[in-house]
JSON list of C-alpha atoms in Angstrom, two decimals:
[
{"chain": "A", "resi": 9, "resn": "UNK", "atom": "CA", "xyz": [-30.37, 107.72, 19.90]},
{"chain": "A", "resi": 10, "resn": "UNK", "atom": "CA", "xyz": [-31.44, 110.09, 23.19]},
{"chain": "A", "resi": 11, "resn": "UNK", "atom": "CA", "xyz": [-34.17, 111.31, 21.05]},
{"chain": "A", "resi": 12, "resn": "UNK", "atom": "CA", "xyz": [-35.38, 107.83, 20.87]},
{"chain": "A", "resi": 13, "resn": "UNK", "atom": "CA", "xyz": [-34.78, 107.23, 24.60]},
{"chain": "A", "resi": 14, "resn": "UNK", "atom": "CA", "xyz": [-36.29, 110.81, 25.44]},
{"chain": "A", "resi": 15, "resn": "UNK", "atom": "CA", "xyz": [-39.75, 109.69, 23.88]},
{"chain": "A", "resi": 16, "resn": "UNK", "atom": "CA", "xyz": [-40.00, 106.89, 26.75]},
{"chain": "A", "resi": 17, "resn": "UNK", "atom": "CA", "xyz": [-40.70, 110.16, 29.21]},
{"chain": "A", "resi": 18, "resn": "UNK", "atom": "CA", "xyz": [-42.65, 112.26, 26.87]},
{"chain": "A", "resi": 19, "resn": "UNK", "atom": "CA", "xyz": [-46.22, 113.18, 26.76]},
{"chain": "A", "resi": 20, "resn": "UNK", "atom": "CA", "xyz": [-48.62, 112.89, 23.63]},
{"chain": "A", "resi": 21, "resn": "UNK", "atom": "CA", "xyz": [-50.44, 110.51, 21.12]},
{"chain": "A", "resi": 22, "resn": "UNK", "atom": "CA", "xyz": [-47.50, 110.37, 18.61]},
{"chain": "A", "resi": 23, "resn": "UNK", "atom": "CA", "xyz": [-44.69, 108.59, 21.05]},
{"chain": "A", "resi": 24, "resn": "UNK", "atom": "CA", "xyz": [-45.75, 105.09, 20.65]},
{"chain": "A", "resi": 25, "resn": "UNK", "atom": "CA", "xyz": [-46.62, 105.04, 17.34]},
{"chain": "A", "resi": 26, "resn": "UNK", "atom": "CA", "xyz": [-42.91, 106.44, 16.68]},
{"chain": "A", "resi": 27, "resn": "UNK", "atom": "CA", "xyz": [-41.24, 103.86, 18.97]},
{"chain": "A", "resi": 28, "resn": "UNK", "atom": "CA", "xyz": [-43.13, 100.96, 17.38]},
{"chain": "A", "resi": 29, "resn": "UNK", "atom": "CA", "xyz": [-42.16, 102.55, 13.73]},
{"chain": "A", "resi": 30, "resn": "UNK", "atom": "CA", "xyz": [-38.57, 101.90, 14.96]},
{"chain": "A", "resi": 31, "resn": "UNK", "atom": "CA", "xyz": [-38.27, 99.04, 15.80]},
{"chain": "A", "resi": 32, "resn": "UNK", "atom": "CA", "xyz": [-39.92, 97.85, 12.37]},
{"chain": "A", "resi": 33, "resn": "UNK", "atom": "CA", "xyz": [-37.57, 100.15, 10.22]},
{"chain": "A", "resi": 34, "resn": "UNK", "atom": "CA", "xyz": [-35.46, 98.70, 7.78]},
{"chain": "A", "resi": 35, "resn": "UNK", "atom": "CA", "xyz": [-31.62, 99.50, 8.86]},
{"chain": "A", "resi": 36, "resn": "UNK", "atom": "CA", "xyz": [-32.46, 100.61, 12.18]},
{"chain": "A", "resi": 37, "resn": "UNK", "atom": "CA", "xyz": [-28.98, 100.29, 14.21]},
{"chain": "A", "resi": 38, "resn": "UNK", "atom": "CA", "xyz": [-29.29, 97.93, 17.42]},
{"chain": "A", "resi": 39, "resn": "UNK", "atom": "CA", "xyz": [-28.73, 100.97, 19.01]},
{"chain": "A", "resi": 40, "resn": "UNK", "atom": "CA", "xyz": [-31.66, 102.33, 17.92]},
{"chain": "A", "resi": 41, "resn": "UNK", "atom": "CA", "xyz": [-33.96, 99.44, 18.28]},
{"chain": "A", "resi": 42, "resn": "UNK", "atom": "CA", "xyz": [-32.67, 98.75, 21.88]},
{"chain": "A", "resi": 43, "resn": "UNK", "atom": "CA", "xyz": [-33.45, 102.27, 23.02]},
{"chain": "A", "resi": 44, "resn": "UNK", "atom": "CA", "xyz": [-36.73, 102.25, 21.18]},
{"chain": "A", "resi": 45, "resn": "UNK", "atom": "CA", "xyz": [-37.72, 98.98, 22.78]},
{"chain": "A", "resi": 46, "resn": "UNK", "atom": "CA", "xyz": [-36.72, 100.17, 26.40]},
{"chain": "A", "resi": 47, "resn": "UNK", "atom": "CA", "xyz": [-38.74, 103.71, 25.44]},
{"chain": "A", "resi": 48, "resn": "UNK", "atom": "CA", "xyz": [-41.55, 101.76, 24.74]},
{"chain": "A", "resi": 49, "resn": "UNK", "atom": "CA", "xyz": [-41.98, 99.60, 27.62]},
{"chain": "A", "resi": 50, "resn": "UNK", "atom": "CA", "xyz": [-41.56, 102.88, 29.82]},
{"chain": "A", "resi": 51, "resn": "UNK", "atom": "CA", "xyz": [-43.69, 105.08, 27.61]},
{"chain": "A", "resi": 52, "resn": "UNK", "atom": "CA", "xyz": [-46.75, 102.31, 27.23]},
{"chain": "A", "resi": 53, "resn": "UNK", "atom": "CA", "xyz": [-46.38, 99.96, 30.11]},
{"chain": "A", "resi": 54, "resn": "UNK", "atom": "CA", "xyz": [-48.33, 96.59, 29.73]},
{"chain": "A", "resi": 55, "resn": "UNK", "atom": "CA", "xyz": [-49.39, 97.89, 26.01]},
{"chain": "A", "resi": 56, "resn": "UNK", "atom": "CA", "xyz": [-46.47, 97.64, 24.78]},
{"chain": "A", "resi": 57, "resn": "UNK", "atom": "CA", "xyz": [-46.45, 94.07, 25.77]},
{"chain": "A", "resi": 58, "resn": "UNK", "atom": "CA", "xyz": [-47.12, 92.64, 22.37]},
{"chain": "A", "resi": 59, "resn": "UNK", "atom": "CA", "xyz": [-44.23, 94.07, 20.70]},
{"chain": "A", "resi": 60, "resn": "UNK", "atom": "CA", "xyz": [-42.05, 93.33, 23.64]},
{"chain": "A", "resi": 61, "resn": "UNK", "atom": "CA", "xyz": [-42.74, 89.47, 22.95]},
{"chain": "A", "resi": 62, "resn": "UNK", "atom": "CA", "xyz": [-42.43, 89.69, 19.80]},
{"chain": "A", "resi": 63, "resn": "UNK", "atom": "CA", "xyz": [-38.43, 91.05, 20.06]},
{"chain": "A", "resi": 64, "resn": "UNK", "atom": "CA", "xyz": [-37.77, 88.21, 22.38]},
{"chain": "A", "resi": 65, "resn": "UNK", "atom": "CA", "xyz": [-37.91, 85.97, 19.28]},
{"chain": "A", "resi": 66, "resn": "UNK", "atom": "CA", "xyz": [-35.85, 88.29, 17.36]},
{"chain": "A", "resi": 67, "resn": "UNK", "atom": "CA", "xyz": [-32.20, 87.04, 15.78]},
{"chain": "A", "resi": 68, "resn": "UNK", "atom": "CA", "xyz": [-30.73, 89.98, 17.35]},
{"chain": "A", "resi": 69, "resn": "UNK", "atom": "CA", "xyz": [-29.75, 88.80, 21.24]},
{"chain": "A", "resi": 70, "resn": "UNK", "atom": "CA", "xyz": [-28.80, 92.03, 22.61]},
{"chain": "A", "resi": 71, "resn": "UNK", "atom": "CA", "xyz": [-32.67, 93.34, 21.42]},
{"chain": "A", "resi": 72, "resn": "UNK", "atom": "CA", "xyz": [-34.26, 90.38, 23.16]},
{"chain": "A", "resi": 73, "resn": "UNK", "atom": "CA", "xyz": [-32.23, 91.05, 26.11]},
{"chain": "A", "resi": 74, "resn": "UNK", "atom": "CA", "xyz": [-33.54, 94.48, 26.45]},
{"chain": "A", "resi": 75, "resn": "UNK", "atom": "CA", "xyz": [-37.19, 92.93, 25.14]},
{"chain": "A", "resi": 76, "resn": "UNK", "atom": "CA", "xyz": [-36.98, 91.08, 28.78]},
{"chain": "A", "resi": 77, "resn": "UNK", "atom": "CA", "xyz": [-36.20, 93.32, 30.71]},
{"chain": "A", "resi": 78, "resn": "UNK", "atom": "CA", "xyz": [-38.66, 95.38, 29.10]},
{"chain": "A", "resi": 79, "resn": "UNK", "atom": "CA", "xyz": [-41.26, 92.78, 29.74]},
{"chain": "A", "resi": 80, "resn": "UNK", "atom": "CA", "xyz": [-39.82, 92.49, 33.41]},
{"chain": "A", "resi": 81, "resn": "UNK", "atom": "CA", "xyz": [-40.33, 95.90, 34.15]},
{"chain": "A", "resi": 82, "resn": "UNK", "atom": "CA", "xyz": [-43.73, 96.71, 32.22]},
{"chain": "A", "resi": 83, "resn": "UNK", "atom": "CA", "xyz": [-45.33, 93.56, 31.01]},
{"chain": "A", "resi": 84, "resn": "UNK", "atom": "CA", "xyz": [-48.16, 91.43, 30.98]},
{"chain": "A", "resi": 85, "resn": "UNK", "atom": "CA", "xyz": [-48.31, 88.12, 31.55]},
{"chain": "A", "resi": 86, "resn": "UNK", "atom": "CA", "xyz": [-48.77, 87.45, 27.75]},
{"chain": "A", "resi": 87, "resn": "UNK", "atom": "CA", "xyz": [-45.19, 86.29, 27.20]},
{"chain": "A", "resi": 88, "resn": "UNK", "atom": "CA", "xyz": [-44.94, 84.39, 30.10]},
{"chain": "A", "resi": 89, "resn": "UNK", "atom": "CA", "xyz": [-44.45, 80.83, 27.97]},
{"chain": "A", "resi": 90, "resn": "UNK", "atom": "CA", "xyz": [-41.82, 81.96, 25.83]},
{"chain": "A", "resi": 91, "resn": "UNK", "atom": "CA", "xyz": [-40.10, 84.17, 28.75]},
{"chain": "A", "resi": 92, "resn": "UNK", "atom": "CA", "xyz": [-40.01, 80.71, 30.76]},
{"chain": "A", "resi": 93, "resn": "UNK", "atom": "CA", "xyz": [-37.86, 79.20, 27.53]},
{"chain": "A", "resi": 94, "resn": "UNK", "atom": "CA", "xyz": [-35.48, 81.98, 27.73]},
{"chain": "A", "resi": 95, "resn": "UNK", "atom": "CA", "xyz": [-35.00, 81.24, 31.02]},
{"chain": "A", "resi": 96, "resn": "UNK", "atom": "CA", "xyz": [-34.50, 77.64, 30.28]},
{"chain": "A", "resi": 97, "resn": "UNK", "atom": "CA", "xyz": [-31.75, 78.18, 27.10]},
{"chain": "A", "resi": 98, "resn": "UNK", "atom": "CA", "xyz": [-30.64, 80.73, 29.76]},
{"chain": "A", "resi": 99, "resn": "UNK", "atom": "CA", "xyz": [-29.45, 78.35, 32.29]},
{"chain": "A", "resi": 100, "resn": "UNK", "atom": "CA", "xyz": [-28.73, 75.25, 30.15]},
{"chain": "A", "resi": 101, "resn": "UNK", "atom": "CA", "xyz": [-26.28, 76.91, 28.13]},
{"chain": "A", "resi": 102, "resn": "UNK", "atom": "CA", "xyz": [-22.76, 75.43, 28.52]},
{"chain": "A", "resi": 103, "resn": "UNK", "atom": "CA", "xyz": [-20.21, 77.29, 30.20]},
{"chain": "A", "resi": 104, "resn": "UNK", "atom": "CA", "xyz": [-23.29, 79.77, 32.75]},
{"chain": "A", "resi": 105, "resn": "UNK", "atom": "CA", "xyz": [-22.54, 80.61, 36.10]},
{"chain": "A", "resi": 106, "resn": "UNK", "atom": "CA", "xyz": [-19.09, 82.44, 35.60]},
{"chain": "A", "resi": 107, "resn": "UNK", "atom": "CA", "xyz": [-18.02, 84.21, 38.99]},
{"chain": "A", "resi": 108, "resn": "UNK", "atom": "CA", "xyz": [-19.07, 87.39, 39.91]},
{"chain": "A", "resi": 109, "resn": "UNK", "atom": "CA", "xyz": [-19.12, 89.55, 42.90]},
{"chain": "A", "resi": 110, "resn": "UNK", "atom": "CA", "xyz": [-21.77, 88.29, 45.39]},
{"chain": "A", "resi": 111, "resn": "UNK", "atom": "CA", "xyz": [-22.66, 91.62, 46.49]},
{"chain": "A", "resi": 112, "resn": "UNK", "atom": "CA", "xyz": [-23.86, 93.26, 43.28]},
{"chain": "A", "resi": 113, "resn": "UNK", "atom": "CA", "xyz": [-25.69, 92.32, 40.81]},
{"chain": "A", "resi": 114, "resn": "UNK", "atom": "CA", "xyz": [-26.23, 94.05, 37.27]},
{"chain": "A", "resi": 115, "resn": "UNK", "atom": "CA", "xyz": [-29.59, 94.71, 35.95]},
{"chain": "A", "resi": 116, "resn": "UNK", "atom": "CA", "xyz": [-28.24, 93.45, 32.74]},
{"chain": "A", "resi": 117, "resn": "UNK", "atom": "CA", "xyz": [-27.96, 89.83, 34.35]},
{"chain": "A", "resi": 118, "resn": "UNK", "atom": "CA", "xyz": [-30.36, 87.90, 31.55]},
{"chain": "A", "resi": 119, "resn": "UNK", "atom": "CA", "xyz": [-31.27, 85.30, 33.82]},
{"chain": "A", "resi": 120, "resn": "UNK", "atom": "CA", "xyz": [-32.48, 87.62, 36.61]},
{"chain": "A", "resi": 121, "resn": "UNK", "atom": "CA", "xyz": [-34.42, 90.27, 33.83]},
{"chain": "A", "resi": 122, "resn": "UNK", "atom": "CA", "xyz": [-36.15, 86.77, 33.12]},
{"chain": "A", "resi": 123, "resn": "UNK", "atom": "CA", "xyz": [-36.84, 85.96, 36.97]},
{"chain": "A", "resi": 124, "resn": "UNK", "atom": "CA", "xyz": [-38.62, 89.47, 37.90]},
{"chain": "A", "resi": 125, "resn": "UNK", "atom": "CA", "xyz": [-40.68, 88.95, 34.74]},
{"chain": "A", "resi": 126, "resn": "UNK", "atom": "CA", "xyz": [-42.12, 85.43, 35.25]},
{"chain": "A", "resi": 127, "resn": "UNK", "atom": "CA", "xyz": [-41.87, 86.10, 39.16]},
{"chain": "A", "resi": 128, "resn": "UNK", "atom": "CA", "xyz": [-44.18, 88.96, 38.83]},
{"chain": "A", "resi": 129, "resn": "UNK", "atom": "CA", "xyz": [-46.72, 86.95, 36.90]},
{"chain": "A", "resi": 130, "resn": "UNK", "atom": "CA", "xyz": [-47.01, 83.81, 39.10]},
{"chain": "A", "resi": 131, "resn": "UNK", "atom": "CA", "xyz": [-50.53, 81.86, 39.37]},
{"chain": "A", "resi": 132, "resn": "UNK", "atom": "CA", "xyz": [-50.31, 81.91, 43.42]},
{"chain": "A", "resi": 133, "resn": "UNK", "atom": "CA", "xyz": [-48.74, 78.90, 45.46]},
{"chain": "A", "resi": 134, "resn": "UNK", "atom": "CA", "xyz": [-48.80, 75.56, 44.25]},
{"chain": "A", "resi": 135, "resn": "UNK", "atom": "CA", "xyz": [-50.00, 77.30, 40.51]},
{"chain": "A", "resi": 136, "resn": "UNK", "atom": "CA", "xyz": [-48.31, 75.54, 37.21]},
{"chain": "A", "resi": 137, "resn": "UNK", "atom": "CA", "xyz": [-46.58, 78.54, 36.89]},
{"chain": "A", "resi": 138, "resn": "UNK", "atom": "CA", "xyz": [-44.83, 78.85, 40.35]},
{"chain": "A", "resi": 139, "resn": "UNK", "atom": "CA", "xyz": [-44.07, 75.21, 40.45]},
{"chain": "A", "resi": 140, "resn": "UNK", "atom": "CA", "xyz": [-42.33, 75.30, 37.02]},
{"chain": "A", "resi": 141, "resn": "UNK", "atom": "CA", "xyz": [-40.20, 78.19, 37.79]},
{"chain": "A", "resi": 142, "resn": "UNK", "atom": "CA", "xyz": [-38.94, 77.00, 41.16]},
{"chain": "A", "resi": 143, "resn": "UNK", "atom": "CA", "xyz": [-38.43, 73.61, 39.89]},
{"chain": "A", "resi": 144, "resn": "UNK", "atom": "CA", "xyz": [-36.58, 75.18, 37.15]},
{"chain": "A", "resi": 145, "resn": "UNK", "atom": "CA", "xyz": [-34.51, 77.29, 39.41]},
{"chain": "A", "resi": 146, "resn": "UNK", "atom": "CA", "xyz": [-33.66, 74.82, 41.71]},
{"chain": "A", "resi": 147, "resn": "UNK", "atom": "CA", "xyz": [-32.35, 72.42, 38.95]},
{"chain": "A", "resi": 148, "resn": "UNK", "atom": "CA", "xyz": [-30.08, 74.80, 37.63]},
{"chain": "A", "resi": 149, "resn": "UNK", "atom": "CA", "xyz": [-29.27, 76.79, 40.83]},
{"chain": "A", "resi": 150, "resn": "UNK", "atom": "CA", "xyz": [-25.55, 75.73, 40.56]},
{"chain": "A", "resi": 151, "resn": "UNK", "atom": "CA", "xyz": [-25.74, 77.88, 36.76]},
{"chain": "A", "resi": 152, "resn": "UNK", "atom": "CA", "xyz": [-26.69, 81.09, 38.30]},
{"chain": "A", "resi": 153, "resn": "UNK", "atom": "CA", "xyz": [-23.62, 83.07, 39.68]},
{"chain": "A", "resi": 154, "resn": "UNK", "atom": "CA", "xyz": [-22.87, 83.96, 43.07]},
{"chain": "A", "resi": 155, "resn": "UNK", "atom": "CA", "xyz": [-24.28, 87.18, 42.65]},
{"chain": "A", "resi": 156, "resn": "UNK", "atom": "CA", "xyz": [-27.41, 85.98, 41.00]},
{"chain": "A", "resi": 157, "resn": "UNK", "atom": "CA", "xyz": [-27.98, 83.25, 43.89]},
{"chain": "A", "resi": 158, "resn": "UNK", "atom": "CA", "xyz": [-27.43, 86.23, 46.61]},
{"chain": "A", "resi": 159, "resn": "UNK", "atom": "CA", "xyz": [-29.75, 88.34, 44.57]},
{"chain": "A", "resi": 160, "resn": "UNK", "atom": "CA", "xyz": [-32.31, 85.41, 43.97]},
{"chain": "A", "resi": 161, "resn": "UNK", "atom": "CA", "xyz": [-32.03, 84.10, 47.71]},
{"chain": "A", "resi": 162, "resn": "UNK", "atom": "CA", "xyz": [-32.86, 87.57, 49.33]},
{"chain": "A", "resi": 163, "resn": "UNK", "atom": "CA", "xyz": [-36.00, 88.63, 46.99]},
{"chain": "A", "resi": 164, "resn": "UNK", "atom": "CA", "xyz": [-37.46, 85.39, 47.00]},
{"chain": "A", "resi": 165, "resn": "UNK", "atom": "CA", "xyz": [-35.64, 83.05, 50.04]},
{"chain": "A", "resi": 166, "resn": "UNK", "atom": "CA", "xyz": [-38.44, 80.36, 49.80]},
{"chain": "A", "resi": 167, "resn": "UNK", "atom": "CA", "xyz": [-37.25, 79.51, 45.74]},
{"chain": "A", "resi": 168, "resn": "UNK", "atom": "CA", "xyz": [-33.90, 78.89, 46.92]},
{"chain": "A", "resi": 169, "resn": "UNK", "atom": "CA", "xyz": [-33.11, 75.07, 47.10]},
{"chain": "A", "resi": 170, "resn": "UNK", "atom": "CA", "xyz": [-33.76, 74.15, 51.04]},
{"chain": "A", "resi": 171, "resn": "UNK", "atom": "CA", "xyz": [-36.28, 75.90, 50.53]},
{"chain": "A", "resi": 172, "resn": "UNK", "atom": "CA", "xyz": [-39.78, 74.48, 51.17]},
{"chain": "A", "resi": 173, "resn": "UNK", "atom": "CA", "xyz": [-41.65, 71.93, 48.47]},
{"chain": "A", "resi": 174, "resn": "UNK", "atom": "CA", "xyz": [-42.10, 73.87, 45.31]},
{"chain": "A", "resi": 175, "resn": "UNK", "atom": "CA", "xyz": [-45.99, 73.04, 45.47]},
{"chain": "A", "resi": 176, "resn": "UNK", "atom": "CA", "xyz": [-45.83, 75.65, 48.95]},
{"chain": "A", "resi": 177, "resn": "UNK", "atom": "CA", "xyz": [-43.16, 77.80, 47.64]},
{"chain": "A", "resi": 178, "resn": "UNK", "atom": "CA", "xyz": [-45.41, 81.58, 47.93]},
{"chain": "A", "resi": 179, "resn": "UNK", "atom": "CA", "xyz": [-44.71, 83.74, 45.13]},
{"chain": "A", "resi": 180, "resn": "UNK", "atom": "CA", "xyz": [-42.47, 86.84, 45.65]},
{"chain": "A", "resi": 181, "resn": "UNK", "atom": "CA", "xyz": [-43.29, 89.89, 45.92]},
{"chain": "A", "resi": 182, "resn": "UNK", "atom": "CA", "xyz": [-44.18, 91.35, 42.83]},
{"chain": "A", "resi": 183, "resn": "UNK", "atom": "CA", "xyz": [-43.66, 95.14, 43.23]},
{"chain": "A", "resi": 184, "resn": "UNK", "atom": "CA", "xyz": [-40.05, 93.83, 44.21]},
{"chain": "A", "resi": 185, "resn": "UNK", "atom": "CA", "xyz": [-39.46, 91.79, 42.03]},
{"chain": "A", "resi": 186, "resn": "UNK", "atom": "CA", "xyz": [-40.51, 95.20, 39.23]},
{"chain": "A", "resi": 187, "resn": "UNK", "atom": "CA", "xyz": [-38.71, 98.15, 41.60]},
{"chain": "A", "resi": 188, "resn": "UNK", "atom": "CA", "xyz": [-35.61, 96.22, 41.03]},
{"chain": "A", "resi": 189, "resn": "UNK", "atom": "CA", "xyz": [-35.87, 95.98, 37.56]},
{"chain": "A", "resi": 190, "resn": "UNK", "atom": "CA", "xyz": [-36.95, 99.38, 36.49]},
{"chain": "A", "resi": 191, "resn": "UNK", "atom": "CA", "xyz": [-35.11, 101.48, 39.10]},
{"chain": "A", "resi": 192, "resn": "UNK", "atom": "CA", "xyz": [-31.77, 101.90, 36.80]},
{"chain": "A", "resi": 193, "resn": "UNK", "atom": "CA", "xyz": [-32.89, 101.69, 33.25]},
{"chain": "A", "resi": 194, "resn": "UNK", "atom": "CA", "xyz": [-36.52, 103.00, 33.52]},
{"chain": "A", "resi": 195, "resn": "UNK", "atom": "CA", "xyz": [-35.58, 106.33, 34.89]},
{"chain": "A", "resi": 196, "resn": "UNK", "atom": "CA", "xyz": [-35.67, 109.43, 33.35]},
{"chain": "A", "resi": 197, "resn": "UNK", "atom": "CA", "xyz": [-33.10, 110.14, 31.16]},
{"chain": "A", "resi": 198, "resn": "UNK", "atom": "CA", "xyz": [-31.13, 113.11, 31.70]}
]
């Protein structure tokens, strides 16, 4: 498994290819696929885009979860549609919001790996995009946990629900919204 996560920081043609050959191996452990999807998305940034899409339809939920936050930390905008469902089944599902210490928030939180990704690829103020996602959120802001709410309401303050009308709400800041997201998992591994 760290020889997996090791090719996310190394140099050379080969790395990708190898990653991708994972995650497409018959009886590849989750283990291995997760790593080798999080190696990818450091190793190949917005290339690796495609396959990182691709996992979040897989049957396996722990892969898509690291597929989004793959995607939040390194993607394109190209599964921007089917990261918005996520979100959706994400806060609809019975029994969300459980109780959680306001003043930290894991990276592993699913619904905010699915926030920095569609956050960072927004189509300006007033855009489809923006308005569906703040709609969205504010709808379901009683689902997100304490923690997720404190998180949400200091990155992006103007998505919150007294906020202003979705149509005005600016976007965040992207660059945040992706430091956040990659500081603890896209490191280098030691």
């Amino acid at each position: 498994m760290s020889v997996i996560a090791v090719l996310g920081d190394a140099q050379g043609f080969a790395g990708p290819d190898a990653l991708r050959k994972v995650l497409t191996t018959v009886g590849a452990s989750r283990d291995m696929r997760c790593a080798a999807v999080l190696a990818l998305a450091k190793r190949s940034g917005a290339d690796a885009s495609d396959v990182l899409a691709r996992a979040l339809s897989d049957r396996d939920t722990v892969l898509r979860r690291y597929a989004m936050v793959g995607l939040a930390g390194a993607g394109d905008d190209r599964a921007w549609e089917q990261a918005f469902a996520c979100l959706q089944r994400i806060l609809r599902r019975p029994g969300r919001a459980p109780e959680s210490d306001p003043r930290h928030l894991p990276v592993q939180s699913q619904a905010a790996a699915a926030v920095c990704y569609l956050g960072r690829h927004l189509d300006g103020a007033g855009g489809d995009r923006a308005v569906r996602l703040v709609a969205e959120l504010r709808d379901r802001w009683d689902r997100l946990s304490a923690a997720e709410q404190a998180w949400l309401a200091g990155l992006w303050p103007q998505c919150a629900p007294d906020g202003p009308a979705a149509g005005e709400v600016a976007p965040p800041e992207a660059r945040r919204l992706e430091w956040w997201v990659r500081q603890p998992l896209f490191g280098p591994v030691h």
